[in-house]
Amino acid sequence: MSQPAFAPGFSRRDHDLVCDGVPLAEIAAAVGTPLYVYSAAALRDRYHAVDDAFGGYPHAVHYALKANSTLAIVRLLRSLGSAADANSAWEIEVARRAGFEPSQIVFTGVGKSPEELECAASLPLKAINVESAGELARVEAIAARLGRRARVAMRLNPDIDAQSHPHISTGLKINKFGVPLDEARAVLGTLGMRPSLALVAVHVHVGSQITSLDPLKRAAALAVEVSEELRRGGAPLEYVDLGGGLGVSYDGSAVPSARDYVSALVGEVRRSGLPIVVEPGRAIAAPAGVLVARVVDVKPRDESSDFAIIDAGMTELLRPALYGAFHRIEPVAARGGAAERRYEIVGPVCESSDVVGRDRLLPPLAPGDLVAIRDVGAYGSAMASNYNRRPLPAEVLVDEGEWRVIRRRQTIDDQLALET
Ligand SMILES: Cc1ncc(COP(=O)(O)O)c(C=O)c1O
């Protein structure tokens, strides 16, 4: 294969930030701001890093649509060989419109509604990952009524601390996710007598943005232990589902590589011979996207800093306001020369928590300047809202040096079309 004529992802050409060789300023001039821009080359690299790391070990990568379910992104990942993890009936529908067969979709998520379970049980999904004994009973009742056998995986709550942000840790007993071990063992023991249910896997997912392999290994070891118990009892399990969770480096600090992550998981599972399902979202999509915003105002804050008010805030990128998440922010055109200034980079939304970047040193900013907020390909546009009636931002995919709008900017008419 020939080498691309550009560095994949985001880099500087002269002073300008470019995506797969295309200047972000050029795209922003054509499409306006705020604007998400994704690199197809980076998405491919990130997907292959996880997939290739398994080598010959049997596995399936189920990209977690919750991270970014814009149709063109989902289609791109499908074209690379990914399968899908959907967290709602609507994500199942997006996955299907992107071309996934039901058998390539796992349906995860706490609190699936009766309508969602009906939809899921009527499709030959790879598995419905159930989160409670009650949910299992509801799936069973629907499957019996439909005369089907529902394929289910049970999500364990392993009571493991993911050592991530409390809002994105899911594996502790106090978290709402999964079934505690004792209860899971008791419920799983009844499955032999429940003909409308086919248990295909044990599932764990202990959190997101995990930067230490230890909790992931411990969760995997536990899932294997329970799987082995079930197999000894005669359950014909097909695979073990180890969820997602691998973190990315938002601030330049070291994080485990996809290779380290996969080899840690395979190390725990290999003795069972079970194929591995993983559900990565962030690790694939986050570094492949930036949010381009324009400075709309600059005003003094205190003796040592200014506010830089940009046209993207918590409505376009919720993570900083929701979790205090850190994202690098840089000027799209790095002029150089002038001494850096200290900025509180804030959005236009009517909330004091609408801070995109605290206490940042940047070259002097002026209204009209473009800035890029990095590593927002996951949990960025997917979490955007219409608060303050702000329209959902446009999204652009750059592929092989060409760019195209993959979601146009929402209009006020789009919003009001739902209202009577
Ligand atoms: C069950 C499940 N699978 C996969 C994911 C994707 O996680 P991540 O984006 O951290 O890989 C999540 C997100 O929290 C999840 O809840």
Short mmCIF file of C-alpha atoms and ligand atoms in Angstrom, two decimals:
data_model
loop_
_atom_site.label_atom_id
_atom_site.label_comp_id
_atom_site.label_asym_id
_atom_site.label_seq_id
_atom_site.Cartn_x
_atom_site.Cartn_y
_atom_site.Cartn_z
CA MET A 1 0.00 0.00 0.00
CA SER A 2 1.30 3.49 -0.81
CA GLN A 3 1.94 5.90 2.05
CA PRO A 4 -0.62 8.71 2.52
CA ALA A 5 0.63 12.13 1.42
CA PHE A 6 -0.19 13.50 4.88
CA ALA A 7 0.24 12.58 8.53
CA PRO A 8 -2.97 10.76 9.61
CA GLY A 9 -5.02 12.69 12.14
CA PHE A 10 -4.30 16.23 13.28
CA SER A 11 -0.97 17.92 12.75
CA ARG A 12 0.56 21.29 11.89
CA ARG A 13 1.46 22.27 8.36
CA ASP A 14 3.52 25.40 8.66
CA HIS A 15 1.49 27.14 11.36
CA ASP A 16 -1.91 25.76 10.49
CA LEU A 17 -3.70 22.86 12.11
CA VAL A 18 -4.68 20.35 9.44
CA CYS A 19 -6.77 17.18 9.46
CA ASP A 20 -5.44 14.45 7.16
CA GLY A 21 -3.76 17.23 5.17
CA VAL A 22 -6.80 19.55 4.96
CA PRO A 23 -6.56 22.92 6.80
CA LEU A 24 -9.22 23.21 9.50
CA ALA A 25 -9.53 26.91 8.67
CA GLU A 26 -10.59 26.00 5.14
CA ILE A 27 -13.37 23.72 6.40
CA ALA A 28 -14.51 26.24 9.02
CA ALA A 29 -14.69 28.99 6.37
CA ALA A 30 -16.98 26.80 4.26
CA VAL A 31 -19.15 25.21 6.97
CA GLY A 32 -19.05 27.72 9.82
CA THR A 33 -18.48 27.08 13.51
CA PRO A 34 -18.90 25.36 15.91
CA LEU A 35 -17.92 22.33 13.91
CA TYR A 36 -16.78 18.78 14.60
CA VAL A 37 -14.08 17.50 12.24
CA TYR A 38 -13.09 13.82 12.17
CA SER A 39 -10.12 12.11 10.59
CA ALA A 40 -11.01 8.89 8.77
CA ALA A 41 -7.33 7.90 8.81
CA ALA A 42 -7.20 8.26 12.60
CA LEU A 43 -10.41 6.23 13.01
CA ARG A 44 -8.91 3.47 10.86
CA ASP A 45 -5.64 3.53 12.80
CA ARG A 46 -7.39 3.39 16.14
CA TYR A 47 -9.73 0.58 15.11
CA HIS A 48 -6.91 -1.51 13.63
CA ALA A 49 -4.74 -0.95 16.70
CA VAL A 50 -7.32 -2.78 18.83
CA ASP A 51 -8.34 -5.38 16.25
CA ASP A 52 -4.81 -6.28 15.14
CA ALA A 53 -3.57 -6.58 18.72
CA PHE A 54 -5.61 -9.78 19.12
CA GLY A 55 -3.45 -11.46 16.47
CA GLY A 56 -4.87 -14.94 15.97
CA TYR A 57 -6.89 -14.98 19.21
CA PRO A 58 -10.64 -15.34 18.42
CA HIS A 59 -12.39 -12.06 19.11
CA ALA A 60 -14.90 -9.47 17.94
CA VAL A 61 -14.58 -5.71 18.34
CA HIS A 62 -18.05 -4.25 18.95
CA TYR A 63 -17.61 -0.48 18.55
CA ALA A 64 -19.70 1.26 21.25
CA LEU A 65 -22.04 3.55 19.34
CA LYS A 66 -22.69 5.63 22.44
CA ALA A 67 -19.28 7.24 21.94
CA ASN A 68 -20.23 8.58 18.53
CA SER A 69 -23.15 7.30 16.50
CA THR A 70 -23.06 9.71 13.57
CA LEU A 71 -24.04 7.44 10.70
CA ALA A 72 -20.98 8.02 8.51
CA ILE A 73 -18.66 7.21 11.42
CA VAL A 74 -20.56 4.01 12.22
CA ARG A 75 -20.51 3.03 8.55
CA LEU A 76 -16.79 3.64 8.34
CA LEU A 77 -16.14 1.40 11.34
CA ARG A 78 -18.37 -1.29 9.90
CA SER A 79 -16.40 -1.16 6.65
CA LEU A 80 -13.26 -1.94 8.69
CA GLY A 81 -14.83 -5.11 10.08
CA SER A 82 -16.16 -3.79 13.36
CA ALA A 83 -19.32 -5.14 14.97
CA ALA A 84 -21.58 -2.93 17.12
CA ASP A 85 -22.53 -2.28 20.74
CA ALA A 86 -25.85 -0.41 20.95
CA ASN A 87 -27.08 1.16 24.17
CA SER A 88 -30.68 1.87 23.19
CA ALA A 89 -33.26 0.74 20.64
CA TRP A 90 -32.38 3.89 18.70
CA GLU A 91 -28.72 2.96 18.56
CA ILE A 92 -29.78 -0.50 17.35
CA GLU A 93 -31.69 1.26 14.56
CA VAL A 94 -28.67 3.42 13.67
CA ALA A 95 -26.46 0.31 13.63
CA ARG A 96 -28.90 -1.43 11.31
CA ARG A 97 -29.11 1.58 9.00
CA ALA A 98 -25.32 1.58 8.93
CA GLY A 99 -25.58 -1.97 7.58
CA PHE A 100 -24.99 -4.17 10.62
CA GLU A 101 -26.84 -7.46 10.79
CA PRO A 102 -28.66 -8.03 14.11
CA SER A 103 -26.22 -10.89 14.75
CA GLN A 104 -23.40 -8.30 14.82
CA ILE A 105 -25.05 -6.21 17.53
CA VAL A 106 -24.91 -6.56 21.31
CA PHE A 107 -27.53 -4.55 23.19
CA THR A 108 -26.15 -3.11 26.42
CA GLY A 109 -27.46 -0.61 28.91
CA VAL A 110 -29.17 -0.28 32.25
CA GLY A 111 -32.90 0.50 32.23
CA LYS A 112 -34.08 -0.83 28.88
CA SER A 113 -37.75 0.06 28.47
CA PRO A 114 -40.44 -2.55 27.68
CA GLU A 115 -40.57 -1.20 24.11
CA GLU A 116 -36.81 -1.50 23.75
CA LEU A 117 -36.84 -5.06 25.08
CA GLU A 118 -39.68 -5.96 22.71
CA CYS A 119 -37.66 -4.60 19.79
CA ALA A 120 -34.51 -6.41 20.93
CA ALA A 121 -36.22 -9.74 21.62
CA SER A 122 -37.83 -9.73 18.19
CA LEU A 123 -34.42 -9.49 16.49
CA PRO A 124 -31.77 -12.21 16.30
CA LEU A 125 -29.23 -10.01 18.14
CA LYS A 126 -25.87 -11.44 19.15
CA ALA A 127 -26.96 -10.84 22.74
CA ILE A 128 -29.10 -8.73 25.01
CA ASN A 129 -26.76 -7.90 27.88
CA VAL A 130 -29.13 -8.01 30.84
CA GLU A 131 -28.50 -5.87 33.89
CA SER A 132 -30.81 -7.39 36.52
CA ALA A 133 -32.82 -10.48 37.43
CA GLY A 134 -35.97 -8.48 36.68
CA GLU A 135 -34.76 -7.55 33.22
CA LEU A 136 -33.92 -11.18 32.53
CA ALA A 137 -37.48 -12.16 33.51
CA ARG A 138 -38.92 -9.45 31.26
CA VAL A 139 -36.83 -10.64 28.30
CA GLU A 140 -37.95 -14.20 29.02
CA ALA A 141 -41.63 -13.25 29.08
CA ILE A 142 -41.37 -11.37 25.79
CA ALA A 143 -39.39 -14.15 24.11
CA ALA A 144 -41.92 -16.77 25.31
CA ARG A 145 -44.80 -14.70 23.96
CA LEU A 146 -43.02 -14.27 20.62
CA GLY A 147 -42.15 -17.97 20.53
CA ARG A 148 -38.45 -17.14 20.35
CA ARG A 149 -35.34 -18.01 22.32
CA ALA A 150 -33.61 -14.80 23.38
CA ARG A 151 -29.82 -14.82 23.39
CA VAL A 152 -28.70 -13.14 26.60
CA ALA A 153 -25.45 -12.25 28.33
CA MET A 154 -25.49 -11.39 32.01
CA ARG A 155 -23.64 -8.28 33.14
CA LEU A 156 -21.89 -8.87 36.43
CA ASN A 157 -21.30 -6.13 38.93
CA PRO A 158 -17.83 -7.23 40.04
CA ASP A 159 -17.45 -4.55 42.75
CA ILE A 160 -14.16 -3.42 41.20
CA ASP A 161 -12.95 0.18 41.33
CA ALA A 162 -12.01 1.31 37.81
CA GLN A 163 -9.93 4.15 39.34
CA SER A 164 -11.51 6.47 36.80
CA HIS A 165 -13.72 9.54 37.36
CA PRO A 166 -16.61 8.61 39.74
CA HIS A 167 -19.14 9.62 37.07
CA ILE A 168 -17.75 7.09 34.59
CA SER A 169 -16.96 4.24 36.98
CA THR A 170 -19.55 1.52 36.67
CA GLY A 171 -18.11 -1.55 38.36
CA LEU A 172 -18.62 -0.79 42.05
CA LYS A 173 -21.43 -2.27 44.09
CA ILE A 174 -22.79 1.24 44.67
CA ASN A 175 -23.06 1.82 40.91
CA LYS A 176 -26.36 1.05 39.21
CA PHE A 177 -24.87 -1.37 36.70
CA GLY A 178 -24.94 -5.15 36.51
CA VAL A 179 -25.90 -7.94 38.87
CA PRO A 180 -23.93 -8.53 42.09
CA LEU A 181 -21.99 -11.75 42.03
CA ASP A 182 -23.99 -13.81 44.53
CA GLU A 183 -27.28 -12.87 42.96
CA ALA A 184 -25.88 -13.52 39.47
CA ARG A 185 -24.74 -17.00 40.46
CA ALA A 186 -28.19 -17.79 41.89
CA VAL A 187 -30.06 -16.46 38.83
CA LEU A 188 -27.72 -18.11 36.35
CA GLY A 189 -28.32 -21.40 38.15
CA THR A 190 -31.99 -21.25 37.06
CA LEU A 191 -31.30 -20.82 33.34
CA GLY A 192 -31.29 -24.53 32.53
CA MET A 193 -35.03 -24.54 33.31
CA ARG A 194 -35.88 -21.46 31.23
CA PRO A 195 -36.30 -22.54 27.59
CA SER A 196 -36.99 -19.04 26.25
CA LEU A 197 -33.51 -17.89 27.28
CA ALA A 198 -30.17 -18.91 25.79
CA LEU A 199 -27.27 -17.72 27.92
CA VAL A 200 -24.42 -17.02 25.50
CA ALA A 201 -21.94 -15.05 27.60
CA VAL A 202 -20.95 -13.40 30.84
CA HIS A 203 -20.37 -9.64 30.54
CA VAL A 204 -18.40 -7.09 32.55
CA HIS A 205 -17.74 -3.39 31.99
CA VAL A 206 -16.20 -1.55 34.91
CA GLY A 207 -16.01 2.01 33.62
CA SER A 208 -14.68 4.36 31.00
CA GLN A 209 -11.42 6.31 30.59
CA ILE A 210 -9.58 3.57 32.50
CA THR A 211 -5.84 4.18 32.47
CA SER A 212 -4.69 1.30 34.67
CA LEU A 213 -4.90 -2.24 33.35
CA ASP A 214 -5.35 -3.74 36.79
CA PRO A 215 -9.15 -3.25 37.14
CA LEU A 216 -9.67 -4.46 33.58
CA LYS A 217 -7.64 -7.59 34.29
CA ARG A 218 -9.43 -8.30 37.54
CA ALA A 219 -12.84 -7.89 35.90
CA ALA A 220 -11.77 -10.19 33.04
CA ALA A 221 -10.49 -12.81 35.49
CA LEU A 222 -13.79 -12.75 37.33
CA ALA A 223 -15.84 -13.02 34.13
CA VAL A 224 -13.74 -16.05 33.14
CA GLU A 225 -14.13 -17.63 36.58
CA VAL A 226 -17.93 -17.32 36.44
CA SER A 227 -17.96 -18.50 32.81
CA GLU A 228 -15.99 -21.59 33.77
CA GLU A 229 -18.39 -22.37 36.62
CA LEU A 230 -21.29 -22.10 34.21
CA ARG A 231 -19.60 -24.28 31.62
CA ARG A 232 -18.93 -26.94 34.23
CA GLY A 233 -22.68 -26.82 34.90
CA GLY A 234 -23.31 -27.47 31.21
CA ALA A 235 -23.92 -23.94 29.85
CA PRO A 236 -22.67 -23.78 26.26
CA LEU A 237 -21.14 -20.28 26.44
CA GLU A 238 -19.97 -18.81 23.14
CA TYR A 239 -17.68 -15.98 24.29
CA VAL A 240 -16.89 -13.63 27.16
CA ASP A 241 -17.82 -9.93 26.81
CA LEU A 242 -15.29 -7.68 28.54
CA GLY A 243 -16.97 -4.35 27.72
CA GLY A 244 -15.08 -1.20 26.79
CA GLY A 245 -13.28 1.31 28.96
CA LEU A 246 -9.75 1.74 27.64
CA GLY A 247 -8.71 5.33 28.29
CA VAL A 248 -7.00 7.83 26.01
CA SER A 249 -4.40 10.45 26.80
CA TYR A 250 -6.21 13.78 26.95
CA ASP A 251 -3.29 15.63 28.52
CA GLY A 252 -0.24 13.83 27.17
CA SER A 253 0.21 11.53 30.18
CA ALA A 254 0.99 7.88 29.51
CA VAL A 255 -1.91 5.46 28.99
CA PRO A 256 -1.81 1.75 28.13
CA SER A 257 -1.54 1.05 24.43
CA ALA A 258 -4.13 -1.01 22.59
CA ARG A 259 -1.53 -3.77 22.45
CA ASP A 260 -0.97 -3.73 26.24
CA TYR A 261 -4.72 -3.64 26.82
CA VAL A 262 -5.48 -6.56 24.54
CA SER A 263 -2.60 -8.65 25.78
CA ALA A 264 -3.77 -8.08 29.38
CA LEU A 265 -7.26 -9.30 28.47
CA VAL A 266 -6.07 -12.26 26.42
CA GLY A 267 -3.72 -13.16 29.29
CA GLU A 268 -6.73 -13.59 31.58
CA VAL A 269 -9.01 -15.37 29.10
CA ARG A 270 -6.68 -17.64 27.13
CA ARG A 271 -6.82 -20.57 29.55
CA SER A 272 -10.60 -20.81 28.96
CA GLY A 273 -10.25 -20.67 25.19
CA LEU A 274 -13.36 -18.46 25.07
CA PRO A 275 -13.49 -15.92 22.24
CA ILE A 276 -13.35 -12.32 23.52
CA VAL A 277 -15.83 -9.56 22.75
CA VAL A 278 -14.74 -6.00 23.54
CA GLU A 279 -16.85 -2.86 23.29
CA PRO A 280 -14.44 0.05 22.88
CA GLY A 281 -15.83 3.49 22.13
CA ARG A 282 -13.54 6.22 23.43
CA ALA A 283 -10.26 4.52 22.53
CA ILE A 284 -11.32 4.35 18.88
CA ALA A 285 -13.13 7.65 18.39
CA ALA A 286 -11.81 10.24 20.86
CA PRO A 287 -8.47 11.17 19.26
CA ALA A 288 -10.06 11.14 15.78
CA GLY A 289 -12.12 14.30 16.32
CA VAL A 290 -11.71 17.98 17.10
CA LEU A 291 -14.26 20.68 17.81
CA VAL A 292 -13.46 23.88 15.93
CA ALA A 293 -14.83 27.03 17.55
CA ARG A 294 -14.48 30.75 16.96
CA VAL A 295 -13.59 33.30 19.60
CA VAL A 296 -16.53 35.69 19.91
CA ASP A 297 -15.28 37.91 22.70
CA VAL A 298 -12.31 38.50 24.98
CA LYS A 299 -12.66 40.38 28.26
CA PRO A 300 -10.67 40.83 31.45
CA ARG A 301 -11.19 38.25 34.24
CA ASP A 302 -8.66 39.14 36.94
CA GLU A 303 -5.16 40.65 37.15
CA SER A 304 -3.58 37.66 35.47
CA SER A 305 -6.19 36.26 33.08
CA ASP A 306 -8.87 37.02 30.52
CA PHE A 307 -12.04 35.28 29.50
CA ALA A 308 -12.01 34.02 25.93
CA ILE A 309 -15.63 33.39 25.01
CA ILE A 310 -16.01 30.94 22.15
CA ASP A 311 -19.01 29.85 20.11
CA ALA A 312 -18.93 26.28 21.50
CA GLY A 313 -19.78 25.38 25.06
CA MET A 314 -21.48 22.74 27.15
CA THR A 315 -24.16 22.36 24.47
CA GLU A 316 -21.60 21.17 21.93
CA LEU A 317 -19.15 19.51 24.36
CA LEU A 318 -20.58 18.58 27.73
CA ARG A 319 -17.62 16.68 29.18
CA PRO A 320 -15.77 19.61 30.82
CA ALA A 321 -18.95 20.88 32.54
CA LEU A 322 -20.18 17.38 33.41
CA TYR A 323 -17.00 15.73 34.64
CA GLY A 324 -14.46 18.54 34.82
CA ALA A 325 -12.88 16.76 31.85
CA PHE A 326 -9.68 18.19 30.38
CA HIS A 327 -9.28 18.75 26.63
CA ARG A 328 -6.30 20.41 25.00
CA ILE A 329 -7.26 23.68 23.32
CA GLU A 330 -5.04 25.23 20.67
CA PRO A 331 -5.23 28.00 18.12
CA VAL A 332 -5.98 26.75 14.62
CA ALA A 333 -3.43 29.22 13.23
CA ALA A 334 -0.38 29.30 15.51
CA ARG A 335 1.05 32.72 14.85
CA GLY A 336 3.96 32.43 17.28
CA GLY A 337 6.06 35.29 18.51
CA ALA A 338 3.76 37.00 21.00
CA ALA A 339 3.97 36.05 24.69
CA GLU A 340 1.29 33.61 25.85
CA ARG A 341 -1.60 34.85 27.94
CA ARG A 342 -3.71 33.09 30.53
CA TYR A 343 -7.32 32.39 29.53
CA GLU A 344 -10.47 30.94 31.02
CA ILE A 345 -12.02 29.54 27.87
CA VAL A 346 -15.79 29.61 28.24
CA GLY A 347 -18.83 28.88 26.12
CA PRO A 348 -21.81 31.13 25.36
CA VAL A 349 -24.35 29.17 27.42
CA CYS A 350 -26.14 30.84 30.31
CA GLU A 351 -24.45 28.73 33.05
CA SER A 352 -21.33 29.51 35.06
CA SER A 353 -20.30 25.87 34.70
CA ASP A 354 -20.03 26.43 30.94
CA VAL A 355 -16.23 26.40 31.04
CA VAL A 356 -14.47 24.53 28.24
CA GLY A 357 -10.90 25.03 29.45
CA ARG A 358 -9.71 26.45 32.77
CA ASP A 359 -6.59 28.47 33.19
CA ARG A 360 -5.00 27.90 29.78
CA LEU A 361 -1.88 29.52 28.42
CA LEU A 362 -2.36 30.43 24.78
CA PRO A 363 -1.00 32.96 22.31
CA PRO A 364 -3.08 36.17 22.45
CA LEU A 365 -6.62 35.53 21.20
CA ALA A 366 -8.89 38.02 19.47
CA PRO A 367 -12.52 37.82 18.33
CA GLY A 368 -12.68 35.93 15.05
CA ASP A 369 -9.78 33.58 15.85
CA LEU A 370 -10.36 29.86 15.53
CA VAL A 371 -9.46 27.38 18.25
CA ALA A 372 -9.48 23.59 18.14
CA ILE A 373 -10.57 21.51 21.13
CA ARG A 374 -8.78 18.19 20.84
CA ASP A 375 -9.76 14.55 21.37
CA VAL A 376 -13.50 15.07 21.23
CA GLY A 377 -14.39 12.34 18.72
CA ALA A 378 -16.00 10.32 21.54
CA TYR A 379 -18.72 11.61 23.88
CA GLY A 380 -18.59 14.97 22.08
CA SER A 381 -21.27 15.40 19.44
CA ALA A 382 -23.09 12.37 20.88
CA MET A 383 -23.78 14.31 24.10
CA ALA A 384 -24.67 17.64 22.45
CA SER A 385 -27.95 19.32 23.37
CA ASN A 386 -30.28 22.11 22.34
CA TYR A 387 -30.05 24.03 25.62
CA ASN A 388 -30.49 27.76 24.99
CA ARG A 389 -32.02 26.58 21.67
CA ARG A 390 -28.54 26.19 20.31
CA PRO A 391 -28.48 24.06 17.15
CA LEU A 392 -26.58 20.76 17.08
CA PRO A 393 -23.25 21.52 15.39
CA ALA A 394 -22.25 20.44 11.90
CA GLU A 395 -19.90 17.47 11.50
CA VAL A 396 -17.32 16.88 8.78
CA LEU A 397 -15.35 13.76 7.89
CA VAL A 398 -11.97 14.14 6.19
CA ASP A 399 -10.96 11.11 4.16
CA GLU A 400 -8.00 10.78 1.81
CA GLY A 401 -7.51 14.54 1.63
CA GLU A 402 -11.20 15.21 0.79
CA TRP A 403 -13.79 16.47 3.23
CA ARG A 404 -17.56 16.25 3.34
CA VAL A 405 -20.34 17.26 5.70
CA ILE A 406 -21.65 14.13 7.40
CA ARG A 407 -24.21 15.97 9.51
CA ARG A 408 -25.42 19.41 8.57
CA ARG A 409 -25.87 22.01 11.24
CA GLN A 410 -29.32 21.81 12.80
CA THR A 411 -31.63 24.74 12.10
CA ILE A 412 -34.25 26.33 14.31
CA ASP A 413 -36.82 24.92 11.88
CA ASP A 414 -35.47 21.41 12.55
CA GLN A 415 -36.01 22.01 16.23
CA LEU A 416 -39.46 23.53 15.91
CA ALA A 417 -40.62 20.86 13.48
CA LEU A 418 -41.22 18.65 16.53
CA GLU A 419 -43.48 21.15 18.23
CA THR A 420 -47.14 21.98 17.88
C1 LIG B 1 -21.58 -1.45 28.61
C2 LIG B 1 -20.64 -0.50 27.96
N1 LIG B 1 -19.86 -0.94 26.96
C3 LIG B 1 -18.97 -0.13 26.35
C4 LIG B 1 -18.84 1.19 26.71
C5 LIG B 1 -17.84 2.04 25.99
O1 LIG B 1 -16.89 2.49 26.86
P1 LIG B 1 -15.59 3.26 26.35
O2 LIG B 1 -16.04 4.35 25.46
O3 LIG B 1 -14.96 3.75 27.58
O4 LIG B 1 -14.73 2.26 25.64
C6 LIG B 1 -19.64 1.70 27.75
C7 LIG B 1 -19.51 3.10 28.17
O5 LIG B 1 -19.42 3.43 29.31
C8 LIG B 1 -20.57 0.83 28.39
O6 LIG B 1 -21.35 1.28 29.37
#
